[in-house]
Every structure is written in C-alpha cells, then in structure tokens.
Amino acid sequence: MKKNKHLLPMLMAGAMALSAGFASPALQAAEPVKIGMITTLSGGGASLGIDIRDGFMLGLKMKDGKLGGVETQVIEVDDARKVENAKQIATRMIKQDDVDIVTGIVWSNLAMAVVPSVTRAGKFYISPNAGPSALAGKKCHENYFNVAWQNDNLHEAAGQYVTDKGLKNVYLMAPNYPAGKDAIAGFKRFYKGNVAGEVYTKLGQVDYAAELANLRAAKPDAVYFFLPGGMGINFVKQYSQAGLSADTPLFGPAFSFDEGILKAVGDAAIGVYNTSQWNKDIDNAANTSFVEAFKEAYGRNPSLYASQGYDAALLIDSAITSVGGDLSDDDKFRDALRKAEFDSVRGNFKFGSNQHPIQDIYVRVVHKDGDTVTNKIVSKVFTAHQDAYATECKL
Amino acid sequence: MLTIELFFEQSLNGLQQGVMLFLMAAGLTLVFGIMHLINLAHGSLYMIGAYVAASVTQASDSFTLGILAALVAAGLTGMLLEFSALRRLYNRDHLDQVLATFGMILFFNELVKILWGPQALFLSTPEFLSGTLEFIPGAPYPSYRLFIIGAGLVVALLLRHLIIHTRVGMLIRAGATHREMVGALGVNIDELYTIVFGLGAMLAGLAGALAGPMLAVEVGMGEKILILTFVVIIIGGIGSVRGALVGALLVGMVDTYGRAFLPTIMRELLDPASADTVAASMSSVAIYVLMAVVLIWKPRGLFQAYGS
C-alpha cells in the first residue's frame, strides 16, 4: 500500500510531462479539426438540440465536410439536459478526445457548468444558444464566443416593442431559474410602463390554471411570458382555453414560438407577437440558401435554433479559412473568430467587445399561411443592438 | 386581491388537478398494493395514451375515438409489459424493480421518439368543449377543465363499484392481503395480476389522453406527473384507491392554493422582489411539506389498504 502511495503521483507527473511534450505539435495543419458537440438529443427539450445539431451539420455539409478547407470531425454527445452529464462529457472531450472547439449546449445552467472548464483548459467554446449574463459580463473569457445572443436580448426587444405600442400595464411570467430572471430583467430594462404582476413558476411546470386565474383577476393590458419548450406549449394552450387571448394580447420571445412548438400549439398561437433575431423570411442570399437547403435535407422548416447552429458552423469555417487551416496559434485563431467574416443568415452581424453579437432584432407575429401556423416579421425593433453586460467584461 | 370569485375559481383548479392526479395514482397504487411492484414506467403509459389520442384524433377528427384508442393502446401496452417483463420482477426486491422500470422509461421515451419524432404533437380541444362557462360571475371557466373534473369523478365512482361490488374487485381486495390463499382457492393469480395491471395502464392512458388538449404532448411528459403521483399514493396510503382519491385531491388543492395565494401573502410580508422568489420556492415545496406532515401523523398514509 505504501509503495502505491508514491507510485500514483509519479505516474501523474510522468503523464503530465508526456502530454506537455506531445500535445502542442498535435495542432498542425494536416490534422483534422475536432469539434465536440454537447447538446440535448433525448428527453424533454430534445427538439432544440436536434435543430442546433442539424443546422450545424448542414453548414458542415455545405462546406463538403471541411470547415475552412480542413477535414472536420464532429464528436456528438447527448447531454439529456442534465448538468452532470454535460460536465462529464466536456471533461472527456477535453482530456481524452482532445477537441479544438466545443459547441452545442442549449441551456444556460448547463453552459454555466461547462463553459468555464472548457475555456480554462485552453479550448474554444462557441455558443450556438445559451448566453447567460455572467458569461457576457464579469466572467467573460477570451476563448468564449456566443454566436446566438445574450439571454436578455430578445426580452429587451419585447420590452421596447410593448412600450412602443403604448401598453402600460403588463403582467410578467417566467420560470424560477436564472434564465427566467434574466428574461424579466431584460424586459424591464426597456419597458417603461407599470408591472401588473410578476410571477415565477416552477421549472417544468405543466399546469398553469392557478396562475391564469390570478392573471385574469389582475386585469392587465398585456402579458409577457418566457416559458421555453414544453412549458410554453402548455401555457399558450391553456391561455387560449381560458378565453384570455381575445382581449389580453400575449407577447413572448421567439423561444416559445419556433416551428416545432407552433405545430403543437396550432391555432391557439395565432396573433401572438414574439421577438427574434432571425426568421425564415429575412431577405438575404445566405438565408434563402440556408432555408432551402434545410428544408431539402430534413423535410421541415428550420427554427431559429437551426439558424444559430448553422451560423456557428459558418463562423468556425470563416476563422479556420482566415488562419489558413493552421490552428496551432490560439491568438491568431481568436482574432479570426472576432472578425466574424461570414455571411450570417440574419444579415448584419458582428461581435461586441465581450464576443457576443451586435445584431438587429425583429418582432414577428404568428399567422396562418395556408394550413401551417408560422411566423412572419412585422417590424425591426432594434438596429445593431448590443447586450447590457459588455461594459462589465474586461477583454 | 383575494376575492370570493377568485377563491372559488382556484378551488375548481385544485379539484381539476386533483382529479387528474387521481387517474394516475389509482392505477399506480393498485399495482403497488397488490403486486408489491414499484412501477416507474407508469408515466410512460400516460405518455402513450396522450400520443395515441393525439394521432387518432388528428386522423379521424373525433376526440371520442382518440380517447377510446388511447384506452385500448395503453391497456394493451400495460398488459404486454406485465406479461413479458414485469411478471419476473414480483419476487425481486424494490431496488431491482426501480432499476428495471426506470430502464423502461428510457426505452419508451426512445420508442416514442422513433415512432413520432422528437417534436411535440398537436391535440386540439374538441369543438364543443373549447369555450368557457361563466358560472362564476366575472371569471369564465374553461369548459374543458370542467369536463375533466366530471370525467374523473365518474371514473372514481366506477372504480368504487368495481372494487366493492364485483367479483374481480373482491379478488383484487383478497389478492392484496392473502395472495397465497387466493391462489390456493383456485384463482388464477397470474391472470388477475395482468388484468389489474391492464386496468391501471388504461387509467394512466385515459389521464394522458385527457391531458393532451391542455398540455404539450411530448417525450418525457410522463415523468413530470409521475413524481406528484408518488407523493399522492404515499399520502393516501399505498394500495388504497380511496387513499389515492383523497391524497390526489389534497395534493391538487395544496399545490394550487400555494401557487395561487402564496405570492399575495408574501408580498404583504416582504419587498416585492424577494417576495416573488420566496413564494415561488415555498409553493414548489408545499406538497412535500404536506407529505412530511401526513407521514409524521400517520406513517403508513391516510388510508391503509384493506386491513393489511
């Protein structure tokens, strides 16, 4: 036993020396680029992860499997929306698979648990969705890029739009978890009227009867809610059944009204306003070819999650091209990423100082196009909008 | 502001939630009480009910057909499950049962994803139930929720009749307390267990089908209600259908009142920002507090099953 005590540290020291010796030359031009994709592919919320993955893989396919001209290997692992899984997968990707870039996480709580360990290990993380405020502000990192949005952005746009419409007494609702609080904070940052009520519901709640009865009793002008995934489906259906849609308009972020959710909610969602940085009718060449290619490859309409996954692939492609396929110099690769020299499907796109997007945000309305319930853009709310945390980030 | 109308409306909401929980809990508690089997896959049968109801309703435009199909599908799946797999678990300890039935949750979730895809399905409210009824002045109540309350109470009465007044019910009661004796009297216990399991599965399928028009019909929907269902049968007393009814109504009421009134009460005591957070946390633990209190008072639940 005593012998073993000394053996272990020695082995570890030896292993470290070996890895220090061999790890750095591993990133040479001829080597394939390894990308770790941690996302939610099973259980509740799987459709979000599947869309991100499909969008990303479509971007890769359109570059013939070579991002920036370099053979690209994507290691795709399902986190089942569990923090523990995501952490374990990330550790394995960093230590065992030695990936260059990690991407894919859908949920903010998973991102908070994984991103810091990825960047600390000297790897790059490109977020195709989650954008928690901490990672945009004080805890920002030079190796962390968000190609989607900072969590507050769509909520801020909704706050602005509701104010522009002259609504003065709005009821607010979100789940009781960090992204829910961010949502309400973001909305209030640009909303100038009175708050008729502010309710935080249980994460994963299925029945909103009690909340809806209180809501009706509060008699608001409008309701702003952020309930992603299945929670949103439940809420919108029950809102319409309670007969509230007729006189109390409903506003939300795009997350509650993507293509998959609209299919499940049906006519109950018609007339709901929601804010988004992307829609399939944004008119630019990159978007048109993306929407067509996505429909052809997967036989369904792309969602905003798919557009974000696609943009993540294009961003990586542009940066690898810019460094000539040589990822050995982290500084050069990082500078290339910062430039964001790719044609984003949402049109104008650049990174702010905290490496989060500066972009336009639109308001969409749910309408019926033939037989399908879908979104169309009503107007642009923000032009070149930046998040509120950029000033806290020391980069 | 708490008005009489609001209180009455919230009570209806609590009743409706309780009825829904009862449909789930009745089957689970029978299986637990009679076969001594912890069946975590009960939520999967609920999910199957919802998916089949959604598909059939969409294809046939008839909600009634959808519900009937859900009953048949969930019942058959349940009996097949019992016959092919769970039967082997009756004599194993609870940990093995939990492991095996947890595996089945994963199996059914993936199966549903393969058959129907990862995106949530659409199930509309039947036309004649899609409106609201304003029998509380100023608070129109969704007719569909009233329909659920009615359907649940009818099922409760039918179950009571089945268990107290029929031969199968007598065997169920006897099987729970003296299973060797029932076997020795020449009753085919295996068959009885399959029937009971199928009955429980049908109730879960019915709950799923009824929930479909209100909720997201999605993979994993069963797990969300399963935890509450276990709380219900523990409060009610394992194996007792009467206990399941009382437990379900208690849990439904406490959960609804908690969510409805705690925020207002907390706002009187604290500043708004922390009041909302505290109220949200308190209402989500309220039912567990209820469970703890009941268990301190009656460690085996409110009703013990048939004198065991």
CSV table of N, CA and C in Angstrom, one decimal, chain A residues 274-388:
chain,number,residue,atom,x,y,z
A,274,ASN,N,-43.9,37.9,-31.1
A,274,ASN,CA,-42.7,37.4,-30.5
A,274,ASN,C,-41.5,38.0,-31.1
A,275,THR,N,-40.4,38.2,-30.3
A,275,THR,CA,-39.2,38.8,-30.8
A,275,THR,C,-38.1,37.8,-31.1
A,276,SER,N,-37.4,38.1,-32.2
A,276,SER,CA,-36.4,37.2,-32.7
A,276,SER,C,-35.3,37.9,-33.5
A,277,GLN,N,-34.1,37.3,-33.5
A,277,GLN,CA,-33.0,37.9,-34.3
A,277,GLN,C,-33.0,37.3,-35.7
A,278,TRP,N,-33.9,36.3,-35.9
A,278,TRP,CA,-33.9,35.7,-37.2
A,278,TRP,C,-35.4,35.2,-37.5
A,279,ASN,N,-35.7,35.2,-38.8
A,279,ASN,CA,-36.9,34.5,-39.2
A,279,ASN,C,-36.6,34.0,-40.7
A,280,LYS,N,-37.4,33.0,-41.1
A,280,LYS,CA,-37.1,32.4,-42.4
A,280,LYS,C,-37.4,33.3,-43.5
A,281,ASP,N,-38.1,34.4,-43.3
A,281,ASP,CA,-38.4,35.4,-44.4
A,281,ASP,C,-37.4,36.6,-44.4
A,282,ILE,N,-36.3,36.6,-43.6
A,282,ILE,CA,-35.4,37.7,-43.7
A,282,ILE,C,-34.7,37.5,-45.1
A,283,ASP,N,-34.7,38.6,-45.8
A,283,ASP,CA,-34.3,38.6,-47.3
A,283,ASP,C,-32.8,38.8,-47.5
A,284,ASN,N,-32.1,37.8,-47.5
A,284,ASN,CA,-30.7,37.9,-47.9
A,284,ASN,C,-30.3,36.5,-48.5
A,285,ALA,N,-29.2,36.5,-49.4
A,285,ALA,CA,-28.9,35.3,-50.1
A,285,ALA,C,-28.5,34.2,-49.2
A,286,ALA,N,-27.8,34.5,-48.1
A,286,ALA,CA,-27.3,33.4,-47.2
A,286,ALA,C,-28.5,32.7,-46.6
A,287,ASN,N,-29.5,33.5,-46.2
A,287,ASN,CA,-30.7,33.0,-45.5
A,287,ASN,C,-31.6,32.2,-46.5
A,288,THR,N,-31.7,32.7,-47.7
A,288,THR,CA,-32.5,31.9,-48.7
A,288,THR,C,-31.9,30.6,-49.0
A,289,SER,N,-30.6,30.5,-49.2
A,289,SER,CA,-30.0,29.2,-49.5
A,289,SER,C,-30.0,28.3,-48.3
A,290,PHE,N,-29.9,28.9,-47.0
A,290,PHE,CA,-30.0,28.1,-45.8
A,290,PHE,C,-31.4,27.5,-45.7
A,291,VAL,N,-32.4,28.3,-45.8
A,291,VAL,CA,-33.8,27.8,-45.6
A,291,VAL,C,-34.1,26.7,-46.6
A,292,GLU,N,-33.7,26.9,-47.9
A,292,GLU,CA,-34.0,25.9,-48.9
A,292,GLU,C,-33.2,24.6,-48.6
A,293,ALA,N,-31.9,24.8,-48.3
A,293,ALA,CA,-31.1,23.6,-48.1
A,293,ALA,C,-31.6,22.8,-46.9
A,294,PHE,N,-32.0,23.5,-45.9
A,294,PHE,CA,-32.5,22.9,-44.6
A,294,PHE,C,-33.8,22.1,-44.9
A,295,LYS,N,-34.7,22.7,-45.6
A,295,LYS,CA,-36.0,22.0,-46.0
A,295,LYS,C,-35.7,20.8,-46.8
A,296,GLU,N,-34.7,20.9,-47.7
A,296,GLU,CA,-34.4,19.8,-48.6
A,296,GLU,C,-33.8,18.6,-47.8
A,297,ALA,N,-32.9,19.0,-46.9
A,297,ALA,CA,-32.1,18.0,-46.2
A,297,ALA,C,-33.0,17.3,-45.1
A,298,TYR,N,-33.9,18.0,-44.4
A,298,TYR,CA,-34.6,17.5,-43.3
A,298,TYR,C,-36.1,17.4,-43.4
A,299,GLY,N,-36.6,18.0,-44.5
A,299,GLY,CA,-38.0,17.9,-44.8
A,299,GLY,C,-38.9,18.7,-43.8
A,300,ARG,N,-38.3,19.7,-43.1
A,300,ARG,CA,-39.1,20.6,-42.3
A,300,ARG,C,-38.6,22.0,-42.3
A,301,ASN,N,-39.4,22.9,-41.8
A,301,ASN,CA,-38.9,24.3,-41.7
A,301,ASN,C,-37.8,24.5,-40.7
A,302,PRO,N,-36.8,25.3,-41.0
A,302,PRO,CA,-35.7,25.5,-39.9
A,302,PRO,C,-36.3,26.4,-38.8
A,303,SER,N,-35.8,26.2,-37.6
A,303,SER,CA,-36.2,27.1,-36.5
A,303,SER,C,-35.0,28.0,-36.2
A,304,LEU,N,-35.2,29.0,-35.3
A,304,LEU,CA,-34.1,29.9,-35.0
A,304,LEU,C,-32.9,29.1,-34.4
A,305,TYR,N,-33.2,28.0,-33.7
A,305,TYR,CA,-32.1,27.2,-33.2
A,305,TYR,C,-31.2,26.7,-34.3
A,306,ALA,N,-31.9,26.2,-35.4
A,306,ALA,CA,-31.2,25.6,-36.5
A,306,ALA,C,-30.3,26.7,-37.2
A,307,SER,N,-30.9,27.9,-37.2
A,307,SER,CA,-30.2,29.0,-37.9
A,307,SER,C,-28.9,29.4,-37.0
A,308,GLN,N,-29.0,29.2,-35.7
A,308,GLN,CA,-27.9,29.5,-34.8
A,308,GLN,C,-26.8,28.5,-35.0
A,309,GLY,N,-27.2,27.2,-35.1
A,309,GLY,CA,-26.3,26.1,-35.3
A,309,GLY,C,-25.5,26.3,-36.6
A,310,TYR,N,-26.3,26.7,-37.6
A,310,TYR,CA,-25.7,26.9,-39.0
A,310,TYR,C,-24.7,28.0,-38.9
A,311,ASP,N,-25.1,29.1,-38.3
A,311,ASP,CA,-24.2,30.3,-38.2
A,311,ASP,C,-22.9,29.9,-37.4
A,312,ALA,N,-23.0,29.0,-36.4
A,312,ALA,CA,-21.9,28.6,-35.6
A,312,ALA,C,-20.9,27.9,-36.5
A,313,ALA,N,-21.4,27.0,-37.4
A,313,ALA,CA,-20.5,26.3,-38.3
A,313,ALA,C,-19.9,27.3,-39.3
A,314,LEU,N,-20.6,28.3,-39.8
A,314,LEU,CA,-20.1,29.2,-40.7
A,314,LEU,C,-19.0,30.1,-40.1
A,315,LEU,N,-19.2,30.5,-38.8
A,315,LEU,CA,-18.2,31.3,-38.1
A,315,LEU,C,-16.9,30.5,-38.0
A,316,ILE,N,-17.0,29.3,-37.5
A,316,ILE,CA,-15.8,28.4,-37.4
A,316,ILE,C,-15.1,28.3,-38.7
A,317,ASP,N,-15.9,28.1,-39.8
A,317,ASP,CA,-15.4,27.9,-41.1
A,317,ASP,C,-14.6,29.2,-41.5
A,318,SER,N,-15.2,30.4,-41.2
A,318,SER,CA,-14.5,31.6,-41.7
A,318,SER,C,-13.2,31.8,-40.9
A,319,ALA,N,-13.2,31.4,-39.6
A,319,ALA,CA,-12.0,31.6,-38.9
A,319,ALA,C,-10.9,30.7,-39.3
A,320,ILE,N,-11.2,29.4,-39.6
A,320,ILE,CA,-10.2,28.5,-40.0
A,320,ILE,C,-9.6,28.9,-41.4
A,321,THR,N,-10.5,29.4,-42.2
A,321,THR,CA,-10.1,29.8,-43.5
A,321,THR,C,-9.1,31.0,-43.4
A,322,SER,N,-9.4,31.9,-42.5
A,322,SER,CA,-8.6,33.1,-42.3
A,322,SER,C,-7.2,32.7,-41.8
A,323,VAL,N,-7.1,31.7,-40.9
A,323,VAL,CA,-5.7,31.3,-40.4
A,323,VAL,C,-5.1,30.3,-41.3
A,324,GLY,N,-5.7,30.0,-42.5
A,324,GLY,CA,-5.1,29.1,-43.4
A,324,GLY,C,-5.1,27.6,-43.0
A,325,GLY,N,-6.0,27.3,-42.1
A,325,GLY,CA,-6.2,25.9,-41.7
A,325,GLY,C,-5.2,25.5,-40.5
A,326,ASP,N,-4.4,26.5,-40.1
A,326,ASP,CA,-3.5,26.2,-39.0
A,326,ASP,C,-4.0,26.7,-37.7
A,327,LEU,N,-4.4,25.8,-36.8
A,327,LEU,CA,-5.0,26.2,-35.5
A,327,LEU,C,-4.0,26.2,-34.4
A,328,SER,N,-2.7,26.1,-34.7
A,328,SER,CA,-1.7,26.0,-33.7
A,328,SER,C,-1.5,27.3,-32.9
A,329,ASP,N,-1.8,28.4,-33.5
A,329,ASP,CA,-1.7,29.7,-32.8
A,329,ASP,C,-3.0,30.2,-32.3
A,330,ASP,N,-3.3,30.0,-31.0
A,330,ASP,CA,-4.6,30.3,-30.4
A,330,ASP,C,-4.9,31.8,-30.7
A,331,ASP,N,-3.9,32.7,-30.5
A,331,ASP,CA,-4.2,34.1,-30.7
A,331,ASP,C,-4.7,34.5,-32.0
A,332,LYS,N,-4.0,33.9,-33.0
A,332,LYS,CA,-4.4,34.2,-34.4
A,332,LYS,C,-5.8,33.7,-34.7
A,333,PHE,N,-6.1,32.5,-34.2
A,333,PHE,CA,-7.4,31.9,-34.4
A,333,PHE,C,-8.5,32.7,-33.7
A,334,ARG,N,-8.2,33.2,-32.5
A,334,ARG,CA,-9.1,34.0,-31.8
A,334,ARG,C,-9.4,35.3,-32.5
A,335,ASP,N,-8.4,35.9,-33.0
A,335,ASP,CA,-8.6,37.2,-33.8
A,335,ASP,C,-9.5,36.9,-35.0
A,336,ALA,N,-9.2,35.8,-35.6
A,336,ALA,CA,-10.0,35.4,-36.8
A,336,ALA,C,-11.5,35.3,-36.4
A,337,LEU,N,-11.7,34.6,-35.3
A,337,LEU,CA,-13.1,34.5,-34.8
A,337,LEU,C,-13.8,35.8,-34.6
A,338,ARG,N,-13.0,36.7,-33.9
A,338,ARG,CA,-13.5,38.0,-33.5
A,338,ARG,C,-14.0,38.8,-34.7
A,339,LYS,N,-13.4,38.6,-35.9
A,339,LYS,CA,-13.7,39.4,-37.1
A,339,LYS,C,-15.1,38.9,-37.6
A,340,ALA,N,-15.5,37.7,-37.3
A,340,ALA,CA,-16.8,37.2,-37.8
A,340,ALA,C,-17.0,37.4,-39.2
A,341,GLU,N,-16.1,37.1,-40.1
A,341,GLU,CA,-16.2,37.3,-41.5
A,341,GLU,C,-17.0,36.2,-42.2
A,342,PHE,N,-18.3,36.1,-41.9
A,342,PHE,CA,-19.1,35.2,-42.6
A,342,PHE,C,-20.5,35.8,-42.9
A,343,ASP,N,-21.2,35.2,-43.8
A,343,ASP,CA,-22.5,35.8,-44.2
A,343,ASP,C,-23.5,35.2,-43.3
A,344,SER,N,-23.9,35.9,-42.2
A,344,SER,CA,-24.9,35.3,-41.3
A,344,SER,C,-26.2,35.3,-42.0
A,345,VAL,N,-27.0,34.3,-41.6
A,345,VAL,CA,-28.4,34.2,-42.2
A,345,VAL,C,-29.3,35.3,-41.7
A,346,ARG,N,-28.8,36.0,-40.6
A,346,ARG,CA,-29.7,37.1,-40.1
A,346,ARG,C,-29.3,38.4,-40.7
A,347,GLY,N,-28.3,38.4,-41.6
A,347,GLY,CA,-27.9,39.7,-42.2
A,347,GLY,C,-26.8,40.3,-41.4
A,348,ASN,N,-27.0,41.5,-40.9
A,348,ASN,CA,-25.9,42.2,-40.1
A,348,ASN,C,-25.5,41.4,-38.9
A,349,PHE,N,-24.2,41.2,-38.7
A,349,PHE,CA,-23.8,40.5,-37.6
A,349,PHE,C,-22.3,40.9,-37.3
A,350,LYS,N,-22.0,41.3,-36.1
A,350,LYS,CA,-20.6,41.4,-35.7
A,350,LYS,C,-20.5,41.2,-34.2
A,351,PHE,N,-19.3,40.9,-33.7
A,351,PHE,CA,-19.1,40.7,-32.3
A,351,PHE,C,-18.8,42.0,-31.5
A,352,GLY,N,-19.4,42.1,-30.3
A,352,GLY,CA,-19.0,43.3,-29.5
A,352,GLY,C,-17.7,42.9,-28.7
A,353,SER,N,-17.3,43.8,-27.8
A,353,SER,CA,-16.0,43.6,-27.1
A,353,SER,C,-16.1,42.4,-26.3
A,354,ASN,N,-17.3,41.9,-25.8
A,354,ASN,CA,-17.3,40.8,-25.0
A,354,ASN,C,-17.6,39.5,-25.8
A,355,GLN,N,-17.5,39.6,-27.1
A,355,GLN,CA,-17.6,38.5,-28.0
A,355,GLN,C,-19.0,37.9,-28.1
A,356,HIS,N,-20.0,38.8,-27.9
A,356,HIS,CA,-21.4,38.5,-28.0
A,356,HIS,C,-21.9,39.3,-29.2
A,357,PRO,N,-23.0,38.9,-29.9
A,357,PRO,CA,-23.4,39.5,-31.1
A,357,PRO,C,-23.9,41.0,-30.9
A,358,ILE,N,-23.6,41.8,-31.9
A,358,ILE,CA,-24.3,43.1,-32.1
A,358,ILE,C,-25.1,42.9,-33.3
A,359,GLN,N,-26.4,42.9,-33.2
A,359,GLN,CA,-27.3,42.5,-34.3
A,359,GLN,C,-28.7,43.2,-34.2
A,360,ASP,N,-29.4,43.0,-35.3
A,360,ASP,CA,-30.8,43.6,-35.4
A,360,ASP,C,-31.8,42.6,-34.7
A,361,ILE,N,-32.8,43.1,-34.1
A,361,ILE,CA,-33.8,42.2,-33.5
A,361,ILE,C,-35.2,42.7,-34.0
A,362,TYR,N,-36.0,41.7,-34.4
A,362,TYR,CA,-37.3,41.9,-35.0
A,362,TYR,C,-38.4,41.5,-34.1
A,363,VAL,N,-39.6,42.0,-34.5
A,363,VAL,CA,-40.8,41.4,-33.9
A,363,VAL,C,-41.6,40.6,-34.9
A,364,ARG,N,-42.0,39.4,-34.6
A,364,ARG,CA,-42.8,38.6,-35.5
A,364,ARG,C,-44.2,38.4,-35.0
A,365,VAL,N,-45.1,38.0,-35.9
A,365,VAL,CA,-46.4,37.7,-35.4
A,365,VAL,C,-46.7,36.3,-36.0
A,366,VAL,N,-47.4,35.5,-35.2
A,366,VAL,CA,-47.8,34.2,-35.6
A,366,VAL,C,-49.1,34.3,-36.4
A,367,HIS,N,-49.1,33.7,-37.6
A,367,HIS,CA,-50.2,33.8,-38.5
A,367,HIS,C,-50.4,32.5,-39.2
A,368,LYS,N,-51.5,32.4,-40.0
A,368,LYS,CA,-51.7,31.1,-40.7
A,368,LYS,C,-51.4,31.3,-42.2
A,369,ASP,N,-50.5,30.5,-42.7
A,369,ASP,CA,-50.0,30.6,-44.1
A,369,ASP,C,-50.5,29.4,-44.7
A,370,GLY,N,-51.7,29.4,-45.4
A,370,GLY,CA,-52.3,28.2,-45.9
A,370,GLY,C,-52.8,27.4,-44.7
A,371,ASP,N,-52.2,26.2,-44.6
A,371,ASP,CA,-52.6,25.3,-43.5
A,371,ASP,C,-51.6,25.4,-42.3
A,372,THR,N,-50.4,25.9,-42.6
A,372,THR,CA,-49.4,25.9,-41.5
A,372,THR,C,-49.5,27.2,-40.7
A,373,VAL,N,-49.3,27.0,-39.4
A,373,VAL,CA,-49.2,28.2,-38.5
A,373,VAL,C,-47.8,28.5,-38.4
A,374,THR,N,-47.4,29.8,-38.7
A,374,THR,CA,-46.0,30.1,-38.8
A,374,THR,C,-45.8,31.6,-38.4
A,375,ASN,N,-44.5,32.0,-38.4
A,375,ASN,CA,-44.2,33.4,-38.1
A,375,ASN,C,-43.9,34.3,-39.3
A,376,LYS,N,-44.2,35.5,-39.2
A,376,LYS,CA,-43.7,36.5,-40.2
A,376,LYS,C,-43.3,37.7,-39.5
A,377,ILE,N,-42.3,38.4,-40.1
A,377,ILE,CA,-41.7,39.6,-39.5
A,377,ILE,C,-42.7,40.8,-39.6
A,378,VAL,N,-42.9,41.5,-38.5
A,378,VAL,CA,-43.8,42.7,-38.5
A,378,VAL,C,-42.9,43.9,-38.7
A,379,SER,N,-41.9,44.1,-37.9
A,379,SER,CA,-41.0,45.2,-37.9
A,379,SER,C,-39.7,45.0,-37.2
A,380,LYS,N,-38.8,45.9,-37.4
A,380,LYS,CA,-37.5,45.8,-36.8
A,380,LYS,C,-37.6,46.6,-35.5
A,381,VAL,N,-37.2,46.0,-34.3
A,381,VAL,CA,-37.3,46.8,-33.1
A,381,VAL,C,-36.0,47.5,-32.8
A,382,PHE,N,-34.9,46.7,-32.9
A,382,PHE,CA,-33.6,47.3,-32.6
A,382,PHE,C,-32.7,47.1,-33.8
A,383,THR,N,-31.8,48.1,-34.1
A,383,THR,CA,-30.8,48.0,-35.1
A,383,THR,C,-29.4,48.0,-34.4
A,384,ALA,N,-28.6,47.0,-34.8
A,384,ALA,CA,-27.3,46.8,-34.2
A,384,ALA,C,-27.3,46.9,-32.7
A,385,HIS,N,-28.1,46.0,-32.1
A,385,HIS,CA,-28.3,46.1,-30.6
A,385,HIS,C,-27.2,45.3,-29.9
A,386,GLN,N,-26.7,45.9,-28.8
A,386,GLN,CA,-25.7,45.2,-28.0
A,386,GLN,C,-26.2,44.9,-26.6
A,387,ASP,N,-25.7,43.8,-26.0
A,387,ASP,CA,-26.2,43.5,-24.7
A,387,ASP,C,-25.7,44.5,-23.6
A,388,ALA,N,-26.3,44.4,-22.4
A,388,ALA,CA,-26.1,45.4,-21.4
A,388,ALA,C,-24.9,45.1,-20.5
